[in-house]
Short mmCIF file of C-alpha atoms in Angstrom, two decimals:
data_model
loop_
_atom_site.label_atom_id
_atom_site.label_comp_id
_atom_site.label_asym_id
_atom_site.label_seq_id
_atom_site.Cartn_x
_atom_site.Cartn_y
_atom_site.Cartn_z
CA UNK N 1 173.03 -31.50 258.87
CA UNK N 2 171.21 -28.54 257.32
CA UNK N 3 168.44 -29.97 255.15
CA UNK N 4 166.27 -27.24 252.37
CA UNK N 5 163.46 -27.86 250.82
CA UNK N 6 163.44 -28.50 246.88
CA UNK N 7 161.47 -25.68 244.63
CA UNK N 8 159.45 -28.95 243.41
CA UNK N 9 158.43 -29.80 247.37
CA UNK N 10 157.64 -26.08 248.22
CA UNK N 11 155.05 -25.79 245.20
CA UNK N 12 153.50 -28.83 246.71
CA UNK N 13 153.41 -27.49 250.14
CA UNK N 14 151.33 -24.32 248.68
CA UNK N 15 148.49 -26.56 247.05
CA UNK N 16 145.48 -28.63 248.22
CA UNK N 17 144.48 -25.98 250.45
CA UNK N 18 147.39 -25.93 253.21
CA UNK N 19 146.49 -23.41 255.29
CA UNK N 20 143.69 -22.50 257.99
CA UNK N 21 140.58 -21.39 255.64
CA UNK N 22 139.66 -17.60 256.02
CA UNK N 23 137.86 -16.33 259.34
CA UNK N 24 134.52 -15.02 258.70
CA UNK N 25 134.42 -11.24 259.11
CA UNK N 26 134.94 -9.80 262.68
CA UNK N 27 131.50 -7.92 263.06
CA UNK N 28 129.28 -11.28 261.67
CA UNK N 29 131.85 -13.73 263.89
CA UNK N 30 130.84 -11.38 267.36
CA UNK N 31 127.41 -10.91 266.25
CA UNK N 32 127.03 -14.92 266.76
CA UNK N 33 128.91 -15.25 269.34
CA UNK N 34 127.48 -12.31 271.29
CA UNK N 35 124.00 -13.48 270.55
CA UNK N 36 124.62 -16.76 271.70
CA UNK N 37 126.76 -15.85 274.71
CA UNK N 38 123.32 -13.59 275.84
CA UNK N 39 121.18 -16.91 275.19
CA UNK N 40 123.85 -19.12 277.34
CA UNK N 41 123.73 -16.53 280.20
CA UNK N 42 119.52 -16.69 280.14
CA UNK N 43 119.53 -20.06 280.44
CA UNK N 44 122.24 -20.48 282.95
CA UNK N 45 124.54 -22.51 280.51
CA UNK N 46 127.68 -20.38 280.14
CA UNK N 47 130.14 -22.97 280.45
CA UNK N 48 128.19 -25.45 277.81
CA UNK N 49 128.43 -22.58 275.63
CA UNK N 50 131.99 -21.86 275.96
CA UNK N 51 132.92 -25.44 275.54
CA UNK N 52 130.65 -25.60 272.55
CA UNK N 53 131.59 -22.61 270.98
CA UNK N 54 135.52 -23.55 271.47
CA UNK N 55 135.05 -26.89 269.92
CA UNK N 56 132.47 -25.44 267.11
CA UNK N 57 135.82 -22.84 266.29
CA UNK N 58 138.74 -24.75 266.44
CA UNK N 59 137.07 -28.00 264.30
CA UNK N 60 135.82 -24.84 261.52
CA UNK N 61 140.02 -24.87 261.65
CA UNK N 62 139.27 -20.72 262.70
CA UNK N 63 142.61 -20.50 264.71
CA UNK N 64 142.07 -16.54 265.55
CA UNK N 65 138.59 -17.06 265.69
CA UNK N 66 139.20 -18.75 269.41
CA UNK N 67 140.77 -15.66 270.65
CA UNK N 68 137.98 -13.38 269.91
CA UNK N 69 135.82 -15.86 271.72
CA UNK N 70 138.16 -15.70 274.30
CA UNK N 71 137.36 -11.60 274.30
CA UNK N 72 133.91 -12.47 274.05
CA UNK N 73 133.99 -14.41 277.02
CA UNK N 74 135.70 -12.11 279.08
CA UNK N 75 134.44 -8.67 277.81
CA UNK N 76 131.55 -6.37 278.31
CA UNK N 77 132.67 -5.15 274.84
CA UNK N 78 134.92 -7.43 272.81
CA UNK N 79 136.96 -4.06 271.12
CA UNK N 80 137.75 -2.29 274.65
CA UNK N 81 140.28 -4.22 276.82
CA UNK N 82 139.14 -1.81 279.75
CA UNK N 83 135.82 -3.88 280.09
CA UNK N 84 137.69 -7.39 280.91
CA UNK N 85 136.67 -9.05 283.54
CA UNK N 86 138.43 -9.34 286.72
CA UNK N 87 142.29 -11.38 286.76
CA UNK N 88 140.39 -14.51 288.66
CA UNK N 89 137.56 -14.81 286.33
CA UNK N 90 139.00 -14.18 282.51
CA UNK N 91 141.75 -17.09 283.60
CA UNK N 92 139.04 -19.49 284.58
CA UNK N 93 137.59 -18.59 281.02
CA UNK N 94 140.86 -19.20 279.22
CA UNK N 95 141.87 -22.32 281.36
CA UNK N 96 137.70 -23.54 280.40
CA UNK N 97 138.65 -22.61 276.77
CA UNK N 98 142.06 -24.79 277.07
CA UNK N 99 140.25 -27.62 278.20
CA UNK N 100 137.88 -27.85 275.54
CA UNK N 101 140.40 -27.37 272.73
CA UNK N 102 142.61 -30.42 275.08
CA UNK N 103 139.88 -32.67 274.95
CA UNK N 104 138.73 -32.09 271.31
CA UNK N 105 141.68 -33.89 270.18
CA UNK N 106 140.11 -36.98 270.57
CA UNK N 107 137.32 -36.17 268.21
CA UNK N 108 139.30 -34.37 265.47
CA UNK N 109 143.50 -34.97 265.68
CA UNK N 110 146.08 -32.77 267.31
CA UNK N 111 147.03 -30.18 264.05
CA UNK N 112 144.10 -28.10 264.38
CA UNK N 113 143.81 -28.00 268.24
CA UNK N 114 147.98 -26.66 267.91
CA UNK N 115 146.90 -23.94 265.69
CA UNK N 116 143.89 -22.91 268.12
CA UNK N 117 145.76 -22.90 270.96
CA UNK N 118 147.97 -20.39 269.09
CA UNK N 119 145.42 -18.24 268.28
CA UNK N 120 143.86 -18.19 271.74
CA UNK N 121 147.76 -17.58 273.61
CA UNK N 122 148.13 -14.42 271.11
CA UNK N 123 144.68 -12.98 272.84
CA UNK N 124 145.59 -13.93 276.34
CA UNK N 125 146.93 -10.89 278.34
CA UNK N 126 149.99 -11.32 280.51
CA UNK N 127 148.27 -11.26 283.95
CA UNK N 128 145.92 -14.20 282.95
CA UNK N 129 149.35 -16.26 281.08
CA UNK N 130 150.52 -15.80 284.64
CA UNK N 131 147.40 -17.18 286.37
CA UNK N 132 147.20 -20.60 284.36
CA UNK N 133 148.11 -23.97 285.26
CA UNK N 134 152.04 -24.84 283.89
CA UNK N 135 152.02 -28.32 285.40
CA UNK N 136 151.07 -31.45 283.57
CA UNK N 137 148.00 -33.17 286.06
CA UNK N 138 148.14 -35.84 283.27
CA UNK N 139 151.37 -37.25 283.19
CA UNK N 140 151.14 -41.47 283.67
CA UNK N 141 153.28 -42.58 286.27
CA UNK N 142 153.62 -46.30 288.44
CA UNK N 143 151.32 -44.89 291.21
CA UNK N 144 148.73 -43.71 288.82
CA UNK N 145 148.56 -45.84 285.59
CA UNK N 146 145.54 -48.22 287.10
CA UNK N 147 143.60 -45.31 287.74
CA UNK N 148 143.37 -43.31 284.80
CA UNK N 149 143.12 -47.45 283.32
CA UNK N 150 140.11 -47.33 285.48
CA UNK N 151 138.64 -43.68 284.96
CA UNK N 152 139.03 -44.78 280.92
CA UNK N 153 137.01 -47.57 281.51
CA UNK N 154 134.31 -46.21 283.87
CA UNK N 155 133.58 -43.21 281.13
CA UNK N 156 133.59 -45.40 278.67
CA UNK N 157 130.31 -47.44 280.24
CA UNK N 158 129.16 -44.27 281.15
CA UNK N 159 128.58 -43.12 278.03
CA UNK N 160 128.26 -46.43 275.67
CA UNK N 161 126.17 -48.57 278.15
CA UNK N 162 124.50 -50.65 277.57
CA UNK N 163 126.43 -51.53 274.30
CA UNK N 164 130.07 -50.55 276.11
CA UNK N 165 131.30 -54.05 275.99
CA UNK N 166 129.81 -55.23 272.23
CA UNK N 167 131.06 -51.87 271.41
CA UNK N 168 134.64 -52.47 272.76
CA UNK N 169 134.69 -56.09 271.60
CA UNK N 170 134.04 -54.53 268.24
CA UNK N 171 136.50 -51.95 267.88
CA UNK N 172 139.46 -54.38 269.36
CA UNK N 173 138.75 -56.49 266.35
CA UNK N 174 139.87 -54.02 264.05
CA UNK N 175 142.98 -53.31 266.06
CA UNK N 176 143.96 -54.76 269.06
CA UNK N 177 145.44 -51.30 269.92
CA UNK N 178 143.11 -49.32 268.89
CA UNK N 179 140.47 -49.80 271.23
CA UNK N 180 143.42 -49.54 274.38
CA UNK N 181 144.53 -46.31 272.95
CA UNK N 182 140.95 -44.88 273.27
CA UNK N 183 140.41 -46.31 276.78
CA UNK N 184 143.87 -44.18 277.77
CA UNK N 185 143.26 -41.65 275.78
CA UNK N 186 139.25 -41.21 277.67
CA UNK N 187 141.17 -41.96 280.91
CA UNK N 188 143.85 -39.64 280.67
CA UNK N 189 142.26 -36.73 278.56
CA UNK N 190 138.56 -36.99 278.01
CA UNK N 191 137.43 -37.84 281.84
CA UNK N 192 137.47 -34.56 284.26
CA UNK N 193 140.05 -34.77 286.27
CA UNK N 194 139.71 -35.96 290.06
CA UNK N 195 139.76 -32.61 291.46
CA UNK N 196 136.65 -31.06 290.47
CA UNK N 197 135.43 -28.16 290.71
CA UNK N 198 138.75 -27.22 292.39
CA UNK N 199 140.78 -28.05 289.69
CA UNK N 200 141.36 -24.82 287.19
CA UNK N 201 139.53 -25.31 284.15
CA UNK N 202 137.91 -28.82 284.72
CA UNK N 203 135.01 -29.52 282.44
CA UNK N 204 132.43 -32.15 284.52
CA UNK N 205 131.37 -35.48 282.76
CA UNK N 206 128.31 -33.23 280.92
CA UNK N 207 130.87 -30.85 279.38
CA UNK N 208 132.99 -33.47 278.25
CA UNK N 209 129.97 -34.65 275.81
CA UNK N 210 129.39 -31.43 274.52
CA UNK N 211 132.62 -31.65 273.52
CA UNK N 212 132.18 -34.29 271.45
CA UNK N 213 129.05 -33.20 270.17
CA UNK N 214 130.47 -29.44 268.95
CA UNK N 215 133.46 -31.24 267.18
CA UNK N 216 131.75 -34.40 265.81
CA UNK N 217 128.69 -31.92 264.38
CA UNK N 218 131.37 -29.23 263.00
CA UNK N 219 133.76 -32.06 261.55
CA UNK N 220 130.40 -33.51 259.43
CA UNK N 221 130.90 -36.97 258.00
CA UNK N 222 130.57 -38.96 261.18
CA UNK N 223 126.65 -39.00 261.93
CA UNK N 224 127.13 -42.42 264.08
CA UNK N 225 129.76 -41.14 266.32
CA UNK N 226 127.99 -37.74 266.77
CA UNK N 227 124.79 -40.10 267.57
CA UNK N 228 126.48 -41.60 269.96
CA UNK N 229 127.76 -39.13 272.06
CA UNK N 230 124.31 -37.36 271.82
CA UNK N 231 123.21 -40.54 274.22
CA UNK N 232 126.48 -39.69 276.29
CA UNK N 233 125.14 -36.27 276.78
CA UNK N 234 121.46 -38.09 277.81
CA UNK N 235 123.24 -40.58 280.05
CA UNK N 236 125.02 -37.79 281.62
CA UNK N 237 122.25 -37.10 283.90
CA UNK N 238 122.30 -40.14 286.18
CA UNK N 239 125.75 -39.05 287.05
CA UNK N 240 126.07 -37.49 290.85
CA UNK N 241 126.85 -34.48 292.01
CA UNK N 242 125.11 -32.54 288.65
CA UNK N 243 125.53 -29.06 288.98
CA UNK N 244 122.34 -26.97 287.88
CA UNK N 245 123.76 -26.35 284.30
CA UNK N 246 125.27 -30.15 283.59
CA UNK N 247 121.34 -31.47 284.76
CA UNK N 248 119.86 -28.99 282.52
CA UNK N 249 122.48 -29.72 279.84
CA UNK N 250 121.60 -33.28 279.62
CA UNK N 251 118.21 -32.74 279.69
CA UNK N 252 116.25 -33.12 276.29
CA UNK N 253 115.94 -29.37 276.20
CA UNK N 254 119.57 -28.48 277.06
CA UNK N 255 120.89 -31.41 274.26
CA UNK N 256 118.87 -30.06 271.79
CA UNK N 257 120.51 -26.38 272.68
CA UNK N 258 123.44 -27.74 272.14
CA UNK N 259 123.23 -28.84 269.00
CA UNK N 260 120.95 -26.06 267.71
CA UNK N 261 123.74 -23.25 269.38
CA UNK N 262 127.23 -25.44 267.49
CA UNK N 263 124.68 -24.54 264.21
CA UNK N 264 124.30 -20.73 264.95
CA UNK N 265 127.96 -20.95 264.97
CA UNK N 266 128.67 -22.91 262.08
CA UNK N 267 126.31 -21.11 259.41
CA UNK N 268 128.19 -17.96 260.17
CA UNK N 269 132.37 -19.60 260.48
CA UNK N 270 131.36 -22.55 257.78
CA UNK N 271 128.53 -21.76 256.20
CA UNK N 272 128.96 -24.64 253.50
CA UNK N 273 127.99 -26.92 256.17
CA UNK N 274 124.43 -26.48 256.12
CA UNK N 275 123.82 -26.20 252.19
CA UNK N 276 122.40 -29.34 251.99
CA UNK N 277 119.67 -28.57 254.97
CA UNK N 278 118.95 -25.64 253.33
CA UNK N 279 118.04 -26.86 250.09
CA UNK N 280 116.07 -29.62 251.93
CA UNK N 281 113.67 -26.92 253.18
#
């Protein structure tokens, strides 16, 4: 049955501010990023800052704006496709990029994470669409339901303890549901997945807080939920096998980065944001 759309509904489609809100012009957007890409690279924290920067992006609701990171990340010089770097390491950048964007949807809903991941597939080139991962590693199935059950659980302690269990009591007494659907969702999506380092695009137990940090900081609004996921970042470091940049990442300094580099971003792709710290100054 072909269904149209009444002149009464399209008018209301085209108020209350439907679509994506302008992207910031090119030259201030790779000034920021560039600037903060240079700082990441210093310090040794180029995957924090991808992840952060991803997050800080596609939260802003900058759909486009996550494929000139994307050229950012991958170029000597964002406006000359001849400077990409090699096939292996721009699709490691996209897959990191994908990630990110997969596990913000947790913090902020699915619709704007859809519209980034848009914006970054019209930047990818066709050798690196060829290189990335086009199976599901998340799909629940008999043999693996009690372990992602189990890595939900285990990341949730990880980064609520020692208040995990009040914390879960809590938020099953608003809906007996709700709290389950966050263990999958942390078991299935949020946790890194079992392979490692070996698995394309895996973001580590440290990158999976900055996650939540970039989106809960760009989002506004939710200053408990941002706290909290500060400490996961903290807690982060008595997890084993650290690399170099997760240890440093969850150290006071590197936390601190984190949240100081997700501003840099924001003042330039959402300016509004930080109007009331400014006029606290």
């Amino acid at each position: 049955m072909s269904v149209k759309l009444s002149p009464a509904i399209k008018h209301l489609l085209t108020v209350r501010n439907p679509n994506a809100p302008p992207a910031p012009p090119i030259a201030k957007l790779f000034s920021v990023l560039k600037s903060t890409h240079s700082d990441a690279r210093q310090k040794q924290a180029v995957n924090g800052w991808l992840t952060l920067a991803t997050c800080s992006l596609l939260t802003a609701n900058m759909p486009s704006s996550v494929g000139h990171l994307y050229q950012v990340a991958t170029r000597t010089d964002p406006d000359v496709a001849s400077t990409r770097l090699t096939v292996s390491e721009a699709t490691n950048k996209a897959a990191l990029i994908r990630e990110a964007a997969l596990k913000s949807t947790i913090f902020i809903g699915v619709p704007r994470v859809i519209l980034s991941l848009a914006g970054l597939q019209a930047f990818l080139e066709d050798d690196v669409k060829a290189g990335l991962r086009k199976e599901s590693r998340r799909i629940p199935t008999r043999e693996n339901i009690d372990e992602l059950q189990a890595r939900g659980k285990a990341l949730w302690s990880s980064i609520y303890k020692p208040h995990a269990e009040k914390l879960h009591a809590k938020l099953g007494a608003y809906h007996p549901d709700f709290i389950e659907f966050i263990i999958q969702a942390y078991g299935s999506v949020l946790a890194p997945l079992p392979g490692g380092a070996t698995e394309q695009g895996n973001l580590s137990r440290a990158l999976g807080s900055v996650v939540g940090i970039a989106c809960l900081r760009a989002e506004g609004g939710v200053g408990p939920q941002l706290i909290s996921h500060v400490f996961g970042l903290l807690k982060a470091r008595d997890e084993d096998g650290l690399s170099d940049e997760d240890y440093w990442l969850a150290s006071d300094e590197g936390t601190e980065w984190v949240i100081r580099t997700v501003d840099q971003i924001l003042d330039v792709v959402k300016p509004e944001s930080g109007q009331h710290v400014a006029a606290k100054l």
